[in-house]
PDB file of C-alpha atoms and ligand atoms in Angstrom:
ATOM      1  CA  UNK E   1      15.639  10.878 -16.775  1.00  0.00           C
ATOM      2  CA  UNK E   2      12.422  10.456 -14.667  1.00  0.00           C
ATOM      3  CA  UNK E   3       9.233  10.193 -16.622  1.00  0.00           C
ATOM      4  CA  UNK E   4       6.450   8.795 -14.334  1.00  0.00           C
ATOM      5  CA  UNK E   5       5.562   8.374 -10.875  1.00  0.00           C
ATOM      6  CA  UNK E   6       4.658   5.195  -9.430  1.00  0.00           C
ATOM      7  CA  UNK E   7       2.328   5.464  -5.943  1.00  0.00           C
ATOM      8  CA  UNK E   8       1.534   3.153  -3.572  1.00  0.00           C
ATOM      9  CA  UNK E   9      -2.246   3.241  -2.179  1.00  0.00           C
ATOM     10  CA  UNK E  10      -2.529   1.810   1.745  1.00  0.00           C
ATOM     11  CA  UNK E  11      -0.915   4.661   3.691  1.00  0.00           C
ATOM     12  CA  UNK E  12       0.132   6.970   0.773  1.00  0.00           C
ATOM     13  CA  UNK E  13      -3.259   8.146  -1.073  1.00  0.00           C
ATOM     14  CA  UNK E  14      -5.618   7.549   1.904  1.00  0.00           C
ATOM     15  CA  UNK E  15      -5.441   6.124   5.453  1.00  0.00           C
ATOM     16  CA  UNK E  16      -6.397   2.721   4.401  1.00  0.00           C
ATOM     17  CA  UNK E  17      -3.874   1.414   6.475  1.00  0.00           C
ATOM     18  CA  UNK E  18      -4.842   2.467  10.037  1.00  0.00           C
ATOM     19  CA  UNK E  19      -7.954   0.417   8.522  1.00  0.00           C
ATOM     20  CA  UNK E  20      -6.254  -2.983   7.915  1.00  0.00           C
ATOM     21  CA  UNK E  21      -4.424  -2.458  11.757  1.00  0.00           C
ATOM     22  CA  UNK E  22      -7.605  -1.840  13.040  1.00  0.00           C
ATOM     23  CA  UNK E  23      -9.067  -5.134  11.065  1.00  0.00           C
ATOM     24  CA  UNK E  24      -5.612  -7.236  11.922  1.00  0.00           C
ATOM     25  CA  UNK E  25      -5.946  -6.278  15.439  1.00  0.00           C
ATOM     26  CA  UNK E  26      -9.143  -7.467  15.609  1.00  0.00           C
ATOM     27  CA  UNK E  27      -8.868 -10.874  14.727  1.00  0.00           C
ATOM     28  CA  UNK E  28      -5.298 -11.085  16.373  1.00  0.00           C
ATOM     29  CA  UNK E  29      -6.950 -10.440  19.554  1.00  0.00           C
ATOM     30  CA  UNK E  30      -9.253 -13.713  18.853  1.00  0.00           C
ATOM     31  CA  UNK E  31      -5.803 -15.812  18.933  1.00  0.00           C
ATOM     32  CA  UNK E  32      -4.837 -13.648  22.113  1.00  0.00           C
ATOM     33  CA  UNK E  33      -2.405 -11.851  20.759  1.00  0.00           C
ATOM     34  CA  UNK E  34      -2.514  -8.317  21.116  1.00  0.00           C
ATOM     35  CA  UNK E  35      -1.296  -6.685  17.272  1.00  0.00           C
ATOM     36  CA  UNK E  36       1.224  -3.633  18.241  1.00  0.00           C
ATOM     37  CA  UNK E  37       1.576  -0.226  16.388  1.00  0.00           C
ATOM     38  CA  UNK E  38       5.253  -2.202  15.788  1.00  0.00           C
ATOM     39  CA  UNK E  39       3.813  -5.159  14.627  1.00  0.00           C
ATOM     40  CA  UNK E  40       2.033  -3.478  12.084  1.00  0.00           C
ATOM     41  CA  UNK E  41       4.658  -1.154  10.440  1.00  0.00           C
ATOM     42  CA  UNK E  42       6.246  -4.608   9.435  1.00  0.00           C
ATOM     43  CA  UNK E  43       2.784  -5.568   8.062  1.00  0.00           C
ATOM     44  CA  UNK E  44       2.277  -2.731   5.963  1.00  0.00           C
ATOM     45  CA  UNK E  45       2.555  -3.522   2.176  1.00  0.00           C
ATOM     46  CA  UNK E  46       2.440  -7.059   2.609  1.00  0.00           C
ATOM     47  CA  UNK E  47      -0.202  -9.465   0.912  1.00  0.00           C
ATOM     48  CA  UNK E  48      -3.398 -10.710   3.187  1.00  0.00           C
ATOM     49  CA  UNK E  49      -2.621 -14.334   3.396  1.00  0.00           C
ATOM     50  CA  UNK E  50       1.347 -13.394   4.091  1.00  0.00           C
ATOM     51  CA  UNK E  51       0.049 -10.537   6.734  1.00  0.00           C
ATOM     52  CA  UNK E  52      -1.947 -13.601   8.178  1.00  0.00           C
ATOM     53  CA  UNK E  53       0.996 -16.152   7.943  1.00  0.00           C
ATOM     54  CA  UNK E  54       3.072 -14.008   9.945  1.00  0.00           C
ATOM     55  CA  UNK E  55       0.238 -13.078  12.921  1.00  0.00           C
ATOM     56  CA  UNK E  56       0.152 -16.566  13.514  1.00  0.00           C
ATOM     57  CA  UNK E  57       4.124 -16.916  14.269  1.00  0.00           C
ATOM     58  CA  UNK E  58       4.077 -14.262  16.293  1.00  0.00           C
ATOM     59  CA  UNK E  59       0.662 -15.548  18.142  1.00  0.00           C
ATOM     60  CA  UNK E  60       2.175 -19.287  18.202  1.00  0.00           C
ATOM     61  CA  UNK E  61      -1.132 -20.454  16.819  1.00  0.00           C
ATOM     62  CA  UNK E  62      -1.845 -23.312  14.640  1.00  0.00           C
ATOM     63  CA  UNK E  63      -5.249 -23.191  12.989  1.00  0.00           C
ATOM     64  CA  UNK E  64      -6.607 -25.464  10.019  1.00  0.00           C
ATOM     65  CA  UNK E  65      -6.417 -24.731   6.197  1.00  0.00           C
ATOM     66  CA  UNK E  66     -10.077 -23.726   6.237  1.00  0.00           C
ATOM     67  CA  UNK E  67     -10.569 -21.944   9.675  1.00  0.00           C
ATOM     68  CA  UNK E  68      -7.017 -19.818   7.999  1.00  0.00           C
ATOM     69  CA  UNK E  69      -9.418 -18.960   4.818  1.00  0.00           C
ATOM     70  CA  UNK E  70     -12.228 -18.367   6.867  1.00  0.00           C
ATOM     71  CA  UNK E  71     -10.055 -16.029   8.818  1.00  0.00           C
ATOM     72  CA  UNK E  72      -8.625 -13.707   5.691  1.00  0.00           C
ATOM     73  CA  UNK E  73     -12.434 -13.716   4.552  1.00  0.00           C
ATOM     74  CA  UNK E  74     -13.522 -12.235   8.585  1.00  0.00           C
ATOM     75  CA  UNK E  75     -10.468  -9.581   7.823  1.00  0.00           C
ATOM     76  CA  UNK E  76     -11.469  -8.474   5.118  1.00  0.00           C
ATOM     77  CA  UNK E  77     -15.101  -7.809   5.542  1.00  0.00           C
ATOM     78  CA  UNK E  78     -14.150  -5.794   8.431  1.00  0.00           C
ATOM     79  CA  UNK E  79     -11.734  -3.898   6.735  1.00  0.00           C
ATOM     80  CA  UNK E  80     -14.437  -3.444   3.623  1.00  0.00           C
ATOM     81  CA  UNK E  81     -17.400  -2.219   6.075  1.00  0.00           C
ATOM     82  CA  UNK E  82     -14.560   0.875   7.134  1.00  0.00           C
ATOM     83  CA  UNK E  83     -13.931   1.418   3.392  1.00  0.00           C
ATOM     84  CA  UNK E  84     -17.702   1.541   2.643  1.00  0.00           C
ATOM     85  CA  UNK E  85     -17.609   4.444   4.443  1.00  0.00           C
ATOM     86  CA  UNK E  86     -15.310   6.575   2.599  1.00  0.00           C
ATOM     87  CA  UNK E  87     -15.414   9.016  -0.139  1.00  0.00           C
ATOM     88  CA  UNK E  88     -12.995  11.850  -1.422  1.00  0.00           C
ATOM     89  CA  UNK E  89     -12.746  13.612   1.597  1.00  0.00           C
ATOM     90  CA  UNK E  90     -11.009  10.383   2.910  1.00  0.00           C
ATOM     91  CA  UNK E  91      -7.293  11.706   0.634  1.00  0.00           C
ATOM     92  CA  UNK E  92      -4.276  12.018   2.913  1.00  0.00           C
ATOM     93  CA  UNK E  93      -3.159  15.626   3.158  1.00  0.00           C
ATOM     94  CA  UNK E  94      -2.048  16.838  -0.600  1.00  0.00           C
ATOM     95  CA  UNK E  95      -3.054  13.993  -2.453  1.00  0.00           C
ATOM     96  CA  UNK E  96      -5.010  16.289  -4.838  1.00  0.00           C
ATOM     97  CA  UNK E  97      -2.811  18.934  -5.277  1.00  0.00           C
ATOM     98  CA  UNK E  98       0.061  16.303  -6.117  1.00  0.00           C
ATOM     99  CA  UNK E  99      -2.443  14.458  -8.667  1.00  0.00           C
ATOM    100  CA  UNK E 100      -3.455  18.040 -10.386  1.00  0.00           C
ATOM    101  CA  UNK E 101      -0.067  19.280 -10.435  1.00  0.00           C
ATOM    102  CA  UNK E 102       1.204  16.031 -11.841  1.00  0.00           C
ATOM    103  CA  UNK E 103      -1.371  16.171 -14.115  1.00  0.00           C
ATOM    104  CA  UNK E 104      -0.361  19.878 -15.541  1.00  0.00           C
ATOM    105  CA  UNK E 105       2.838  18.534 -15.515  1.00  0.00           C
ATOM    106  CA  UNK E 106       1.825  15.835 -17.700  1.00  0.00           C
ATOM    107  CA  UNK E 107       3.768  13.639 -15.955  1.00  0.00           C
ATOM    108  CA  UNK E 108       2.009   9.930 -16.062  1.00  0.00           C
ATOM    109  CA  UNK E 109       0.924   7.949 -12.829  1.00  0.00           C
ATOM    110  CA  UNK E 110       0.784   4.561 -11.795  1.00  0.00           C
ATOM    111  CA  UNK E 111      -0.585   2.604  -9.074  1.00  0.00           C
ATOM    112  CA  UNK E 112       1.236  -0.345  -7.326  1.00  0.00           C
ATOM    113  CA  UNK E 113      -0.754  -1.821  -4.686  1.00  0.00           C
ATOM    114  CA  UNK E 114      -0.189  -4.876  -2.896  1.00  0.00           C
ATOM    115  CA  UNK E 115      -4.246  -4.848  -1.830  1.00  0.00           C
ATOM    116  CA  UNK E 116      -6.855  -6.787  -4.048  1.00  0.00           C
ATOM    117  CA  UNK E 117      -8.964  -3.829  -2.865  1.00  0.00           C
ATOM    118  CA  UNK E 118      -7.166  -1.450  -4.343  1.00  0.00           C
ATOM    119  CA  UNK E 119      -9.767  -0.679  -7.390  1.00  0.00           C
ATOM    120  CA  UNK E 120     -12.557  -0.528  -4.566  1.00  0.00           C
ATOM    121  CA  UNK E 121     -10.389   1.847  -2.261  1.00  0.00           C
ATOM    122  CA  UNK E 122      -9.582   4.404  -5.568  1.00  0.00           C
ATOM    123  CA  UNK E 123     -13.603   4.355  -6.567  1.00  0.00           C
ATOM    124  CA  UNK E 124     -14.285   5.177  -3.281  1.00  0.00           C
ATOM    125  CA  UNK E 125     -12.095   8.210  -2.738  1.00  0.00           C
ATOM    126  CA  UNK E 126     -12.745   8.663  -6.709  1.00  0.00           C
ATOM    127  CA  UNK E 127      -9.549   8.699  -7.881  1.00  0.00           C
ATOM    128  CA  UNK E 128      -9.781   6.060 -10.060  1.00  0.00           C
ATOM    129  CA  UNK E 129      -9.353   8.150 -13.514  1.00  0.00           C
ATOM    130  CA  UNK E 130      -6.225   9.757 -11.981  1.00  0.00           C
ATOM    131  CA  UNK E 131      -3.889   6.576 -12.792  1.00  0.00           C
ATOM    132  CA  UNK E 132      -2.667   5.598 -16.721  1.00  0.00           C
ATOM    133  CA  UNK E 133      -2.087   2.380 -15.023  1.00  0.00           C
ATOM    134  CA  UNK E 134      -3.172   0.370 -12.036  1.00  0.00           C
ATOM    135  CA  UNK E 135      -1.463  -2.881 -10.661  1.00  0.00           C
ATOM    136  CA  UNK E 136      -2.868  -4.470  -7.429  1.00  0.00           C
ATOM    137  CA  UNK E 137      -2.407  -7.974  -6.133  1.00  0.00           C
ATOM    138  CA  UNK E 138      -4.624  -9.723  -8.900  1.00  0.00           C
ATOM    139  CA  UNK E 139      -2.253  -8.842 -11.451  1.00  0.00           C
ATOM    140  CA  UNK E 140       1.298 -10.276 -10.211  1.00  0.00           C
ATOM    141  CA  UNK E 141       2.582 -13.345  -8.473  1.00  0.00           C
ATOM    142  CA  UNK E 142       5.525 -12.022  -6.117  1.00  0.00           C
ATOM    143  CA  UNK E 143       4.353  -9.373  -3.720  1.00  0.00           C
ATOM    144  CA  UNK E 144       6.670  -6.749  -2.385  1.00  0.00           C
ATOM    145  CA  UNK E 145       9.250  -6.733  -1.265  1.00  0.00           C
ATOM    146  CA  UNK E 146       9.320  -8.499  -4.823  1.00  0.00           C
ATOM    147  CA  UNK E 147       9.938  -5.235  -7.330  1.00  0.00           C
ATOM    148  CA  UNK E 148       7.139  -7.216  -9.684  1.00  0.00           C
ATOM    149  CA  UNK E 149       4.133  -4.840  -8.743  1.00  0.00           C
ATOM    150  CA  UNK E 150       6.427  -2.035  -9.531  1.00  0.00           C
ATOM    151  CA  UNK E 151       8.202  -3.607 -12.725  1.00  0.00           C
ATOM    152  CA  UNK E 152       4.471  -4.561 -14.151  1.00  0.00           C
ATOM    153  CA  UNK E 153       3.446  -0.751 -13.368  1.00  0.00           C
ATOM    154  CA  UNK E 154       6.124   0.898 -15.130  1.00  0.00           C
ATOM    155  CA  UNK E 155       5.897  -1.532 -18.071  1.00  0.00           C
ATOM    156  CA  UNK E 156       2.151  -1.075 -18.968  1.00  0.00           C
ATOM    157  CA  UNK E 157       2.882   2.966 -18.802  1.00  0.00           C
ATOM    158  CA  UNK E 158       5.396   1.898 -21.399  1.00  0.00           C
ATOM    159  CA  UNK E 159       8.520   3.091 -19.237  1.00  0.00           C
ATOM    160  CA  UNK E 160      11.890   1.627 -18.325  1.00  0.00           C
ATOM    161  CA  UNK E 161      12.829   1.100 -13.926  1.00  0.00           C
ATOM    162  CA  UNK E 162      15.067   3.868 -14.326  1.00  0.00           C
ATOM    163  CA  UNK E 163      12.455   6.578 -15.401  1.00  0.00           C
ATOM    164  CA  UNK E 164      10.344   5.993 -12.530  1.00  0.00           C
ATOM    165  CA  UNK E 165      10.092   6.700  -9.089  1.00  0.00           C
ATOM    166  CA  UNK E 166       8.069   4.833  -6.466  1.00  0.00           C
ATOM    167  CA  UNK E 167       6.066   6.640  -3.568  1.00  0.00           C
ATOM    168  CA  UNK E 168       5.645   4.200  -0.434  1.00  0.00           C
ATOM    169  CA  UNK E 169       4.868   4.271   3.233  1.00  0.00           C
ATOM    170  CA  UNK E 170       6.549   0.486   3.400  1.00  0.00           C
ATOM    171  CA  UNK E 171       9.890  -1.173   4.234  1.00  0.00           C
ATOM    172  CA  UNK E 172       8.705  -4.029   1.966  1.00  0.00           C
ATOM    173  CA  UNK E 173       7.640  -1.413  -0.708  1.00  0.00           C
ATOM    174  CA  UNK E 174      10.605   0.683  -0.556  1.00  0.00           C
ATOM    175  CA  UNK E 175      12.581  -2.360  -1.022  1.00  0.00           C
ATOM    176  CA  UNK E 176      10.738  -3.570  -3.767  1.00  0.00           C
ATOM    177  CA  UNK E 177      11.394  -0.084  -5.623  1.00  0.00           C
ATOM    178  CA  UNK E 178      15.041  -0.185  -5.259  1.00  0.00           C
ATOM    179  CA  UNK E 179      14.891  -3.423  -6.223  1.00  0.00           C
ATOM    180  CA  UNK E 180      13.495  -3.383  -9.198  1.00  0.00           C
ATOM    181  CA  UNK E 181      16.420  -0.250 -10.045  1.00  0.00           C
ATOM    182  CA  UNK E 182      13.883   2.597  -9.558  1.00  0.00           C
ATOM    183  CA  UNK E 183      14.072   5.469  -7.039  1.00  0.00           C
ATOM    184  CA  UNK E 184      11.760   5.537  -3.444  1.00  0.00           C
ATOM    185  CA  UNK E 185      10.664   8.666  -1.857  1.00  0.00           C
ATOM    186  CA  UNK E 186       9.353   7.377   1.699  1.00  0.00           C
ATOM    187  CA  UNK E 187       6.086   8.637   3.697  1.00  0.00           C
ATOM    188  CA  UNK E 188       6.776   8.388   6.928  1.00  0.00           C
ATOM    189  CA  UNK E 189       9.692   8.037   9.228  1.00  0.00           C
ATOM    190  CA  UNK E 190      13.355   7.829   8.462  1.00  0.00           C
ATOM    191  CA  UNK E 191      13.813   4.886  10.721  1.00  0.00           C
ATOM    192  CA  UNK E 192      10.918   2.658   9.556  1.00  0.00           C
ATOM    193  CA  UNK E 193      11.518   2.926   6.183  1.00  0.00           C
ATOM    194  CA  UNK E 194      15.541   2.710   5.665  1.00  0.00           C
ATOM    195  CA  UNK E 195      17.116   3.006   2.182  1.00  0.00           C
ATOM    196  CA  UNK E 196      14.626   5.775   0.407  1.00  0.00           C
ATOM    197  CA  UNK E 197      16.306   8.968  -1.134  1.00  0.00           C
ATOM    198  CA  UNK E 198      13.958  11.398   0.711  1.00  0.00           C
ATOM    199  CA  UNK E 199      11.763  10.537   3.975  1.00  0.00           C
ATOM    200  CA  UNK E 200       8.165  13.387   3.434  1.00  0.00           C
ATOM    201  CA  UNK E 201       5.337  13.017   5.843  1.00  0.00           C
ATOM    202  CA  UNK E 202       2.893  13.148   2.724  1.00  0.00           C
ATOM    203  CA  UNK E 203       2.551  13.507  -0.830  1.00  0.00           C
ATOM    204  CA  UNK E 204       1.765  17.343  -0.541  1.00  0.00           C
ATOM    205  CA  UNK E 205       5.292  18.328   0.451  1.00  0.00           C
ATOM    206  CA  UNK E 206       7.067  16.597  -2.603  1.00  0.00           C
ATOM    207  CA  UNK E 207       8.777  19.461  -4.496  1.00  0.00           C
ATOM    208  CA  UNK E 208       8.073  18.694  -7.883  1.00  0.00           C
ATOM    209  CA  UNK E 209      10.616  21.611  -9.587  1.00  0.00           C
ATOM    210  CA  UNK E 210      12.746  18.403  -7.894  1.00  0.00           C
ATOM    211  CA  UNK E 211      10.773  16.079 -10.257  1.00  0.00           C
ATOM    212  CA  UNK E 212      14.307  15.282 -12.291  1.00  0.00           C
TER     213      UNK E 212
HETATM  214  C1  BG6 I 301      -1.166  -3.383   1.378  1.00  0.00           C
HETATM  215  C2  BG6 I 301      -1.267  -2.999   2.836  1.00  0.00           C
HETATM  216  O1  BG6 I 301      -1.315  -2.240   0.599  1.00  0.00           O
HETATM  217  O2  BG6 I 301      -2.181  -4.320   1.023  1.00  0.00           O
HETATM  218  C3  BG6 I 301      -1.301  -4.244   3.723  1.00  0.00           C
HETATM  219  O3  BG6 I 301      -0.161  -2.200   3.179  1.00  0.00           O
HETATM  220  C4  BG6 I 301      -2.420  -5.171   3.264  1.00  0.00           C
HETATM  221  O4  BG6 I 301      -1.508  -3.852   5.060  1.00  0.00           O
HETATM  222  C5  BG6 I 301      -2.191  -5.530   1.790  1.00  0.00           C
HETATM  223  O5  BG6 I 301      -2.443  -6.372   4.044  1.00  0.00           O
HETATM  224  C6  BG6 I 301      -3.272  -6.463   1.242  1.00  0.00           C
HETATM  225  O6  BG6 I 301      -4.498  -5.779   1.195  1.00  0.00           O
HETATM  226  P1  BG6 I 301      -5.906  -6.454   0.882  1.00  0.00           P
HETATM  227  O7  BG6 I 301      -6.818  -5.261   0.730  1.00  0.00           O
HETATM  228  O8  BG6 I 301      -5.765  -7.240  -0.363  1.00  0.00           O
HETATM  229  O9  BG6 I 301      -6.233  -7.305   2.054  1.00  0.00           O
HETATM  230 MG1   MG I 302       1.214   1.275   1.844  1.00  0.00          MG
END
């Protein structure tokens, strides 16, 4: 029997993650590689330094340890000055009406973020009450498609894999649901994110009278 919700934050609760394409882009055009809309759905929900690991493959580039931390550091204060910019009216379509009728519903919410922004990003749209718990990259070792963000979340709301379900706009994060034995609702398109129970294009048209 489902008991809580589990949502993902980049791509599901605001548009965070045209931000971090935007920001990728960016510096992948400094190693002349130009970052495609491609490239980036198989970026999406995976950590900075991994996102950064793989830009370099596909841009054949070698760069030193420290040039590589000066690099994530660049990324991410571009990707912070967009944020900085944001407030509430920043919520993907439905986002409010899915945390209020959850919230009627007492049914409990989680966060599982792979970003170490994720606090920042949730203040900013002011969200940040909504969520009984909130894991983000500080808090785990194994990022998705690793089910530990999602394992952690479920345990500090004090619920087992199988009375959750997980809300993603990732391959890696969908995988890391049904990895970790809980169900994955997909936003987004069917063939991106393979292996979800039900493909919405945002968190306003999940049914909840489908909740169980
Ligand atoms: C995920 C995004 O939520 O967080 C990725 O889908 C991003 O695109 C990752 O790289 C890490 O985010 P941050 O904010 O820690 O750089
Ligand atoms: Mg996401």
């Amino acid at each position: 029997m489902i008991k809580a919700l589990i949502l993902d934050l980049d791509g599901v609760i605001c548009d965070t993650a045209h931000f971090h394409y935007i920001a990728w882009k960016r510096l992948a055009a400094e190693y002349e590689y130009e970052l495609s809309e491609a490239d980036n759905e198989a970026l999406k929900g995976v950590s900075r330094v991994d996102s950064l690991i793989r830009i370099l493959q596909w841009a054949k580039k070698d760069i030193s340890p420290e040039q590589f931390e000066q690099d994530l550091l660049r990324k991410n204060a571009w990707y912070l000055d967009m944020v900085e910019e944001m407030g509430p009216n920043d919520l993907l379509p439905g986002v409010s009406t899915f945390v209020e009728t959850a919230q009627k519903l007492q049914i409990p919410l989680a966060l599982g973020s792979a970003s170490k922004n994720a606090r920042t990003v949730l203040n900013k749209v002011g969200l940040i009450q909504a969520f009984q718990a909130i894991v983000d990259a500080s808090q785990i070792s194994r990022g998705k498609p690793d089910p530990e963000t999602f394992t952690t979340a479920a345990k500090l709301l004090g619920f087992g894999p199988n009375e959750c379900i997980v809300f993603e706009d990732s391959l890696a994060g969908i995988q890391a649901a049904l990895s970790g034995g809980m169900r994955a609702i997909a936003i987004g398109k069917p063939s991106d994110l393979l292996g979800a129970e039900l493909h919405i294009n945002n968190l306003g048209e999940y049914n909840f009278a489908d909740f169980q």
